[in-house]
Amino acid sequence: MRKILLLLLSLLCGVSGYAEVRTVKFRTGSFLPYAEETLPEKIVTTSPNQTVVKYELIDATIIDDGLYEGSKWLRVPSFGLTIEEGTPSLPFRIETFELPVGCDSVSVKSIVGPYFEISMELNGDGVSLNVVNNNSTNRLSVAYELPETSERAELQINNILTGARMVTRSISAADNSVELDTSLFDSGYYVVGVTTEDGQTAQGRFAVVR
């Protein structure tokens, strides 16, 4: 038997605004006082032509980062964390698969399954930002609050993996929210950034699933 390794990036999450260790329940989107984590459910199904490995995450622990103020670690039991300079540290897992003798080629596909979107406030340098995405209606709602010293700011949406800029828009402090159409967005993960004229910022993230 020959073996291949598959690196599974499980979550792409930005977390801010929590000053203590908490447990997040993925099935309900609720944040609770810290409790021992529950191991993810691993389901393996096979057929003559493919093997599918599915992980259902039950909960995770959110921990303050002692090095970067306002940053958090998201710890998932039985998963490691990526360590790449200049990028978020994300939960991952390495899977090993045995290939039948005589199998000279194989394809590996990462599938984004059903998910529960958690609406949460991300606080930057004096800018408050709340991002809620509805995949069924292709509508993205961005609620924001700018500092008293800022009347306008720039809103940008970028694809996290490719860096492609999807939206650039000027927003006003008087409006406090904006609705955007995501029907032309490909499946993937995106970051919403708001920057005021004097450089104060906040970011939020969302996923598009087709």
C-alpha positions as a LaTeX table, in Angstrom:
\begin{tabular}{lrrr}
\hline
Residue & $x$ (\AA) & $y$ (\AA) & $z$ (\AA) \\
\hline
Met1 & 0.00 & 0.00 & 0.00 \\
Arg2 & 1.15 & 3.55 & $-0.76$ \\
Lys3 & 0.15 & 6.47 & 1.40 \\
Ile4 & $-0.84$ & 10.08 & 0.80 \\
Leu5 & $-1.22$ & 12.91 & 3.30 \\
Leu6 & $-4.11$ & 15.35 & 3.24 \\
Leu7 & $-3.91$ & 18.62 & 5.14 \\
Leu8 & $-7.36$ & 19.70 & 6.25 \\
Leu9 & $-7.90$ & 23.38 & 7.00 \\
Ser10 & $-11.03$ & 23.24 & 9.07 \\
Leu11 & $-11.95$ & 26.79 & 9.97 \\
Leu12 & $-11.22$ & 30.30 & 8.92 \\
Cys13 & $-12.27$ & 32.48 & 11.79 \\
Gly14 & $-11.45$ & 35.92 & 13.13 \\
Val15 & $-12.44$ & 36.37 & 16.75 \\
Ser16 & $-12.34$ & 39.51 & 18.82 \\
Gly17 & $-14.11$ & 41.20 & 21.69 \\
Tyr18 & $-13.85$ & 38.41 & 24.29 \\
Ala19 & $-11.62$ & 39.09 & 27.30 \\
Glu20 & $-11.68$ & 35.57 & 28.79 \\
Val21 & $-11.46$ & 31.93 & 27.82 \\
Arg22 & $-14.80$ & 30.74 & 26.46 \\
Thr23 & $-16.33$ & 27.77 & 24.72 \\
Val24 & $-18.19$ & 28.26 & 21.44 \\
Lys25 & $-20.88$ & 25.73 & 20.48 \\
Phe26 & $-20.93$ & 25.41 & 16.69 \\
Arg27 & $-24.39$ & 23.82 & 16.48 \\
Thr28 & $-26.10$ & 26.74 & 18.19 \\
Gly29 & $-23.64$ & 29.61 & 17.72 \\
Ser30 & $-23.62$ & 30.29 & 21.45 \\
Phe31 & $-20.69$ & 31.34 & 23.65 \\
Leu32 & $-20.49$ & 29.74 & 27.11 \\
Pro33 & $-18.10$ & 29.74 & 30.07 \\
Tyr34 & $-15.14$ & 27.47 & 29.45 \\
Ala35 & $-15.85$ & 23.74 & 29.54 \\
Glu36 & $-13.85$ & 20.71 & 28.44 \\
Glu37 & $-13.98$ & 20.40 & 24.66 \\
Thr38 & $-15.88$ & 17.64 & 22.88 \\
Leu39 & $-13.94$ & 15.69 & 20.26 \\
Pro40 & $-15.15$ & 16.31 & 16.69 \\
Glu41 & $-17.27$ & 13.58 & 15.13 \\
Lys42 & $-15.33$ & 11.80 & 12.38 \\
Ile43 & $-17.42$ & 9.96 & 9.78 \\
Val44 & $-15.75$ & 7.89 & 7.05 \\
Thr45 & $-17.73$ & 6.56 & 4.08 \\
Thr46 & $-16.30$ & 4.48 & 1.25 \\
Ser47 & $-17.39$ & 3.34 & $-2.20$ \\
Pro48 & $-15.53$ & 1.55 & $-5.02$ \\
Asn49 & $-14.24$ & 4.87 & $-6.39$ \\
Gln50 & $-13.87$ & 7.20 & $-3.42$ \\
Thr51 & $-13.43$ & 7.68 & 0.31 \\
Val52 & $-15.04$ & 10.63 & 2.08 \\
Val53 & $-13.85$ & 11.81 & 5.49 \\
Lys54 & $-16.22$ & 14.20 & 7.24 \\
Tyr55 & $-15.56$ & 16.09 & 10.47 \\
Glu56 & $-18.42$ & 17.65 & 12.38 \\
Leu57 & $-17.09$ & 20.16 & 14.89 \\
Ile58 & $-19.04$ & 20.26 & 18.16 \\
Asp59 & $-17.27$ & 23.05 & 20.01 \\
Ala60 & $-13.96$ & 24.86 & 20.40 \\
Thr61 & $-12.15$ & 27.00 & 22.94 \\
Ile62 & $-11.37$ & 30.69 & 22.39 \\
Ile63 & $-8.22$ & 31.84 & 24.17 \\
Asp64 & $-6.65$ & 35.30 & 24.50 \\
Asp65 & $-3.37$ & 35.68 & 22.61 \\
Gly66 & $-0.80$ & 37.00 & 25.07 \\
Leu67 & 1.47 & 38.36 & 22.31 \\
Tyr68 & $-0.95$ & 40.35 & 20.11 \\
Glu69 & $-3.53$ & 42.43 & 21.97 \\
Gly70 & $-7.10$ & 41.78 & 20.80 \\
Ser71 & $-6.19$ & 38.54 & 19.00 \\
Lys72 & $-7.53$ & 35.10 & 19.89 \\
Trp73 & $-6.60$ & 31.47 & 19.45 \\
Leu74 & $-9.31$ & 29.06 & 18.31 \\
Arg75 & $-8.48$ & 25.60 & 19.69 \\
Val76 & $-10.28$ & 22.52 & 18.33 \\
Pro77 & $-9.59$ & 19.19 & 20.12 \\
Ser78 & $-7.48$ & 16.70 & 18.09 \\
Phe79 & $-6.56$ & 19.48 & 15.60 \\
Gly80 & $-3.24$ & 21.32 & 15.37 \\
Leu81 & $-2.61$ & 24.96 & 14.44 \\
Thr82 & $-0.90$ & 26.30 & 11.32 \\
Ile83 & 2.22 & 28.40 & 11.91 \\
Glu84 & 2.97 & 30.64 & 8.94 \\
Glu85 & 4.41 & 34.09 & 9.49 \\
Gly86 & 2.05 & 36.90 & 8.50 \\
Thr87 & $-1.09$ & 34.73 & 8.30 \\
Pro88 & $-3.78$ & 33.71 & 10.83 \\
Ser89 & $-3.08$ & 30.56 & 12.84 \\
Leu90 & $-5.84$ & 28.13 & 11.82 \\
Pro91 & $-6.93$ & 24.70 & 13.06 \\
Phe92 & $-5.78$ & 21.87 & 10.77 \\
Arg93 & $-5.50$ & 18.11 & 10.73 \\
Ile94 & $-3.35$ & 15.69 & 8.72 \\
Glu95 & $-5.09$ & 12.59 & 7.40 \\
Thr96 & $-3.35$ & 9.47 & 6.05 \\
Phe97 & $-4.98$ & 7.33 & 3.35 \\
Glu98 & $-3.80$ & 3.99 & 1.99 \\
Leu99 & $-4.10$ & 3.48 & $-1.75$ \\
Pro100 & $-4.72$ & 0.06 & $-3.27$ \\
Val101 & $-1.79$ & $-1.66$ & $-4.97$ \\
Gly102 & $-1.66$ & $-0.67$ & $-8.63$ \\
Cys103 & $-3.38$ & 2.71 & $-8.11$ \\
Asp104 & $-1.07$ & 5.22 & $-9.76$ \\
Ser105 & $-3.21$ & 8.35 & $-9.62$ \\
Val106 & $-5.62$ & 9.92 & $-7.16$ \\
Ser107 & $-7.43$ & 13.22 & $-6.79$ \\
Val108 & $-8.13$ & 14.99 & $-3.50$ \\
Lys109 & $-10.97$ & 17.48 & $-3.08$ \\
Ser110 & $-11.81$ & 19.64 & $-0.08$ \\
Ile111 & $-15.57$ & 20.06 & 0.27 \\
Val112 & $-17.17$ & 22.90 & 2.22 \\
Gly113 & $-20.12$ & 21.35 & 4.02 \\
Pro114 & $-23.14$ & 22.89 & 5.77 \\
Tyr115 & $-22.18$ & 25.41 & 8.41 \\
Phe116 & $-23.70$ & 27.63 & 11.09 \\
Glu117 & $-22.82$ & 31.30 & 10.68 \\
Ile118 & $-22.07$ & 33.02 & 13.97 \\
Ser119 & $-22.83$ & 36.73 & 14.06 \\
Met120 & $-20.37$ & 38.52 & 16.31 \\
Glu121 & $-18.95$ & 41.98 & 16.77 \\
Leu122 & $-15.32$ & 42.56 & 15.84 \\
Asn123 & $-13.78$ & 45.66 & 17.38 \\
Gly124 & $-10.82$ & 47.41 & 15.81 \\
Asp125 & $-9.13$ & 50.71 & 16.61 \\
Gly126 & $-12.28$ & 52.60 & 17.59 \\
Val127 & $-14.32$ & 51.01 & 14.76 \\
Ser128 & $-17.09$ & 48.49 & 15.51 \\
Leu129 & $-18.07$ & 46.02 & 12.79 \\
Asn130 & $-20.71$ & 43.29 & 12.60 \\
Val131 & $-20.88$ & 41.03 & 9.51 \\
Val132 & $-23.82$ & 38.72 & 8.75 \\
Asn133 & $-23.95$ & 36.71 & 5.52 \\
Asn134 & $-27.06$ & 34.92 & 4.20 \\
Asn135 & $-26.05$ & 32.39 & 1.53 \\
Ser136 & $-29.63$ & 31.50 & 0.65 \\
Thr137 & $-30.46$ & 35.08 & $-0.41$ \\
Asn138 & $-26.96$ & 36.18 & $-1.52$ \\
Arg139 & $-27.16$ & 39.16 & 0.82 \\
Leu140 & $-24.35$ & 40.42 & 3.02 \\
Ser141 & $-25.21$ & 42.81 & 5.85 \\
Val142 & $-22.41$ & 44.93 & 7.30 \\
Ala143 & $-23.31$ & 47.03 & 10.35 \\
Tyr144 & $-20.66$ & 49.45 & 11.58 \\
Glu145 & $-20.00$ & 52.31 & 13.95 \\
Leu146 & $-17.26$ & 54.82 & 13.19 \\
Pro147 & $-15.42$ & 56.95 & 15.79 \\
Glu148 & $-16.84$ & 60.41 & 16.46 \\
Thr149 & $-13.85$ & 61.92 & 14.68 \\
Ser150 & $-14.63$ & 60.11 & 11.39 \\
Glu151 & $-17.46$ & 61.02 & 9.04 \\
Arg152 & $-16.51$ & 58.59 & 6.25 \\
Ala153 & $-14.52$ & 55.40 & 5.75 \\
Glu154 & $-13.63$ & 52.94 & 2.99 \\
Leu155 & $-15.11$ & 49.45 & 2.95 \\
Gln156 & $-13.30$ & 46.68 & 1.09 \\
Ile157 & $-14.06$ & 42.98 & 0.58 \\
Asn158 & $-11.24$ & 40.67 & $-0.49$ \\
Asn159 & $-11.03$ & 36.96 & $-1.19$ \\
Ile160 & $-8.78$ & 35.62 & 1.57 \\
Leu161 & $-7.15$ & 32.85 & $-0.48$ \\
Thr162 & $-6.60$ & 34.68 & $-3.77$ \\
Gly163 & $-6.40$ & 38.27 & $-2.52$ \\
Ala164 & $-8.84$ & 39.36 & $-5.25$ \\
Arg165 & $-10.71$ & 42.57 & $-4.36$ \\
Met166 & $-14.46$ & 42.12 & $-4.76$ \\
Val167 & $-15.82$ & 45.41 & $-3.41$ \\
Thr168 & $-14.49$ & 48.91 & $-2.68$ \\
Arg169 & $-17.02$ & 51.42 & $-1.37$ \\
Ser170 & $-17.08$ & 54.69 & 0.52 \\
Ile171 & $-19.38$ & 54.54 & 3.57 \\
Ser172 & $-20.80$ & 57.26 & 5.80 \\
Ala173 & $-20.94$ & 57.38 & 9.60 \\
Ala174 & $-24.56$ & 58.52 & 9.33 \\
Asp175 & $-25.69$ & 55.30 & 7.60 \\
Asn176 & $-24.32$ & 52.74 & 10.11 \\
Ser177 & $-24.95$ & 49.80 & 7.76 \\
Val178 & $-24.73$ & 48.62 & 4.16 \\
Glu179 & $-26.33$ & 45.72 & 2.27 \\
Leu180 & $-24.34$ & 44.00 & $-0.48$ \\
Asp181 & $-25.16$ & 41.44 & $-3.18$ \\
Thr182 & $-22.84$ & 38.38 & $-3.14$ \\
Ser183 & $-24.41$ & 36.50 & $-6.05$ \\
Leu184 & $-21.25$ & 36.97 & $-8.17$ \\
Phe185 & $-18.92$ & 35.76 & $-5.42$ \\
Asp186 & $-17.37$ & 32.30 & $-5.84$ \\
Ser187 & $-17.44$ & 29.80 & $-2.99$ \\
Gly188 & $-14.72$ & 30.67 & $-0.51$ \\
Tyr189 & $-13.72$ & 32.80 & 2.43 \\
Tyr190 & $-13.74$ & 36.61 & 2.40 \\
Val191 & $-12.59$ & 39.41 & 4.66 \\
Val192 & $-14.46$ & 42.70 & 5.14 \\
Gly193 & $-12.27$ & 45.65 & 6.08 \\
Val194 & $-13.31$ & 49.15 & 7.14 \\
Thr195 & $-10.65$ & 51.90 & 7.27 \\
Thr196 & $-11.32$ & 55.47 & 8.38 \\
Glu197 & $-9.61$ & 58.51 & 6.88 \\
Asp198 & $-7.19$ & 58.65 & 9.82 \\
Gly199 & $-6.26$ & 54.97 & 9.54 \\
Gln200 & $-8.47$ & 53.33 & 12.19 \\
Thr201 & $-9.56$ & 49.84 & 11.10 \\
Ala202 & $-11.74$ & 46.82 & 11.81 \\
Gln203 & $-12.18$ & 43.49 & 10.01 \\
Gly204 & $-14.77$ & 40.76 & 9.78 \\
Arg205 & $-14.90$ & 37.48 & 7.86 \\
Phe206 & $-17.57$ & 35.41 & 6.14 \\
Ala207 & $-17.90$ & 32.38 & 3.87 \\
Val208 & $-19.79$ & 31.93 & 0.63 \\
Val209 & $-21.09$ & 28.43 & $-0.10$ \\
Arg210 & $-22.59$ & 27.50 & $-3.48$ \\
\hline
\end{tabular}
